[in-house]
Coordinates of C-alpha atoms in Angstrom, one line a residue:
X1 CA 42.8 -99.9 4.4
X2 CA 43.7 -95.5 5.8
X3 CA 39.9 -95.2 4.5
X4 CA 38.6 -98.1 6.5
X5 CA 40.0 -96.9 9.6
X6 CA 39.0 -93.5 9.2
X7 CA 35.0 -94.7 8.8
X8 CA 36.6 -97.1 12.1
X9 CA 36.7 -95.0 14.6
X10 CA 34.5 -92.7 13.3
X11 CA 31.9 -95.2 14.0
X12 CA 33.7 -95.8 17.4
X13 CA 33.3 -92.1 18.1
X14 CA 29.4 -91.4 17.2
X15 CA 29.0 -94.6 19.6
X16 CA 30.9 -93.0 22.3
X17 CA 29.1 -90.1 21.2
X18 CA 25.3 -91.4 21.8
X19 CA 26.2 -93.3 24.9
X20 CA 26.8 -90.1 26.5
X21 CA 23.9 -88.9 25.5
X22 CA 21.6 -91.2 26.1
X23 CA 23.2 -91.6 29.8
X24 CA 21.4 -90.0 32.5
X25 CA 22.7 -87.3 34.5
X26 CA 22.0 -85.9 38.5
X27 CA 19.5 -84.1 37.9
X28 CA 18.4 -81.4 41.4
X29 CA 15.7 -79.7 42.1
X30 CA 15.7 -75.9 43.2
X31 CA 13.6 -73.6 44.3
X32 CA 13.0 -70.3 44.6
X33 CA 12.6 -68.5 48.1
X34 CA 10.3 -65.3 47.6
X35 CA 7.1 -64.8 45.5
X36 CA 9.0 -61.1 45.0
X37 CA 8.2 -58.7 48.2
X38 CA 11.0 -58.4 51.5
X39 CA 7.9 -60.9 53.8
X40 CA 7.5 -63.5 51.3
X41 CA 11.7 -64.3 52.1
X42 CA 11.3 -65.9 55.2
X43 CA 13.1 -68.5 57.2
X44 CA 9.9 -71.6 56.1
X45 CA 10.6 -69.9 52.5
X46 CA 14.5 -70.6 52.8
X47 CA 13.5 -74.6 54.7
X48 CA 11.3 -75.2 51.4
X49 CA 14.5 -74.3 49.1
X50 CA 16.8 -76.0 50.2
X51 CA 14.7 -79.3 50.7
X52 CA 15.4 -81.2 47.4
X53 CA 19.3 -79.1 47.3
X54 CA 20.1 -78.1 43.6
X55 CA 20.3 -73.7 42.8
X56 CA 18.0 -71.8 45.7
X57 CA 17.8 -68.2 44.7
X58 CA 15.8 -65.6 46.0
X59 CA 12.3 -63.3 45.2
X60 CA 13.0 -60.6 47.9
X61 CA 12.8 -57.4 45.7
X62 CA 14.7 -55.3 44.9
X63 CA 16.9 -53.6 48.5
X64 CA 19.0 -55.8 50.5
X65 CA 17.3 -57.9 53.8
X66 CA 18.1 -59.9 56.2
X67 CA 16.3 -63.7 56.9
X68 CA 16.4 -64.3 59.8
X69 CA 17.2 -68.2 60.3
X70 CA 15.0 -70.6 63.2
X71 CA 17.5 -73.2 63.2
X72 CA 20.3 -74.5 61.7
X73 CA 19.7 -76.0 57.5
X74 CA 20.9 -79.0 57.7
X75 CA 22.4 -79.5 53.5
X76 CA 23.2 -83.1 52.8
X77 CA 23.0 -82.7 49.1
X78 CA 24.4 -81.0 46.3
X79 CA 22.8 -77.8 46.7
X80 CA 24.6 -73.7 45.3
X81 CA 22.8 -71.1 46.9
X82 CA 22.7 -67.8 45.9
X83 CA 21.8 -64.8 46.7
X84 CA 22.6 -62.0 44.0
X85 CA 24.4 -59.9 46.5
X86 CA 21.4 -59.4 48.3
X87 CA 20.8 -61.3 50.9
X88 CA 22.0 -61.7 54.5
X89 CA 21.3 -65.3 56.3
X90 CA 21.3 -64.4 59.9
X91 CA 21.3 -67.3 62.8
X92 CA 21.1 -64.1 65.5
X93 CA 24.2 -64.7 66.6
X94 CA 21.8 -67.8 68.5
X95 CA 21.7 -70.8 65.1
X96 CA 24.5 -71.6 63.0
X97 CA 23.4 -71.1 59.6
X98 CA 24.3 -74.3 57.6
X99 CA 25.6 -77.6 59.0
X100 CA 27.2 -78.4 54.9
X101 CA 27.2 -82.9 55.5
X102 CA 28.9 -85.2 53.2

């Protein structure tokens, strides 16, 4: 009886694991701002990278830079922005940088 119960429990665990692995999971797009130079890191490049949400990173060279934005960036999907400690986003005292909505 004990062996049969262990086999049943093991079978249930394998079925649960198979369902968990087969279940669709959320996949978020990602974007990179820039192509390796400070000049390639523009407001338009940021818009493109933010368009689908997901992980947004920057490839703007090795020196810190400031990207001046020309409009508030609306974030309405799961988004993570990582400037690696080198990127400053500025609304130049005119625009709110982000508007995050649920």
